[in-house]
């Protein structure tokens, strides 16, 4: 998808504050003399913010048929003009795939790269996955809709306290994802303590439908371990369990996102056979 998942969730949600979601669109010039002719959407820029006055995050996409025609520059200029008029701080901006045109556009408008989010891919068979065992007194079970939401949100916030994008997920964010066609509670694995049922870790998997002749693909969507359970090997065990779940469903290609500077996660994923596939880069003004 040309926009990130959270941006798409915000665009679809009726609960999104319109003051924190700004959408700029540009349309292709229509050479037809027919005034009722429909113009083609050539590009869109979406600026999302948690609150008015905050920098927010910018995403900009140009339709392939209208690239190299100034559409990206027009959208970036519109965003810049809006920021100047509103005296709002410059946002961070994602470049999905970090294409050459995006690199050039970012440099021209004074943005520099500040974060690399790698996309890794696994295509080899499950016979190469290492064995992994659970600590004593811990079991893995599937997520139970209607019963586990609050406990999982608390575990997610604890596991990702250092990562506001993931750790700040709200009940509405969770319910929006549970309403998606891809959501499958059987692929939402929870590691729980047997004596009190407390969630110690989780691996939420996702399946992307096939498109354009490509078969469906699995995703290691989110893997997290609460601080009190770190060091027990739960991250590896949950990751392997989720991969096996996806492979048992017939998915031979599995992908994931990971920050390039997350060395422990990168080391684990390399041992499991993941290789670099693509890169998303975040830019900031300065």
Tab-separated table of N, CA and C in Angstrom, residues 132 140 189 203 205 236-246:
chain	number	residue	atom	x	y	z
A	132	UNK	N	12.342	-24.390	19.615
A	132	UNK	CA	12.255	-23.421	20.702
A	132	UNK	C	11.292	-23.960	21.741
A	140	UNK	N	1.141	-20.947	25.268
A	140	UNK	CA	0.733	-20.092	24.148
A	140	UNK	C	-0.691	-20.449	23.755
A	189	UNK	N	-1.182	-14.770	18.627
A	189	UNK	CA	-0.715	-15.704	19.643
A	189	UNK	C	-0.293	-14.960	20.906
A	203	UNK	N	2.633	-12.599	19.652
A	203	UNK	CA	3.020	-12.526	18.242
A	203	UNK	C	1.734	-12.449	17.443
A	205	UNK	N	0.183	-12.145	13.940
A	205	UNK	CA	0.516	-12.370	12.536
A	205	UNK	C	-0.551	-11.744	11.639
A	236	UNK	N	11.971	-15.163	20.762
A	236	UNK	CA	12.307	-16.162	19.738
A	236	UNK	C	11.219	-17.224	19.637
A	237	UNK	N	10.753	-17.722	20.785
A	237	UNK	CA	9.745	-18.783	20.773
A	237	UNK	C	8.460	-18.321	20.105
A	238	UNK	N	8.014	-17.113	20.431
A	238	UNK	CA	6.794	-16.582	19.828
A	238	UNK	C	6.977	-16.326	18.336
A	239	UNK	N	8.152	-15.828	17.956
A	239	UNK	CA	8.399	-15.570	16.533
A	239	UNK	C	8.320	-16.865	15.737
A	240	UNK	N	8.981	-17.901	16.229
A	240	UNK	CA	8.962	-19.191	15.534
A	240	UNK	C	7.552	-19.758	15.496
A	241	UNK	N	6.814	-19.642	16.609
A	241	UNK	CA	5.446	-20.168	16.646
A	241	UNK	C	4.559	-19.468	15.621
A	242	UNK	N	4.718	-18.153	15.481
A	242	UNK	CA	3.919	-17.424	14.502
A	242	UNK	C	4.284	-17.783	13.077
A	243	UNK	N	5.577	-17.935	12.815
A	243	UNK	CA	6.016	-18.325	11.469
A	243	UNK	C	5.460	-19.698	11.115
A	244	UNK	N	5.521	-20.623	12.066
A	244	UNK	CA	4.982	-21.966	11.807
A	244	UNK	C	3.471	-21.887	11.553
A	245	UNK	N	2.777	-21.045	12.279
A	245	UNK	CA	1.328	-20.882	12.057
A	245	UNK	C	1.067	-20.420	10.627
A	246	UNK	N	1.832	-19.444	10.148
A	246	UNK	CA	1.647	-18.936	8.787
A	246	UNK	C	2.015	-19.997	7.755
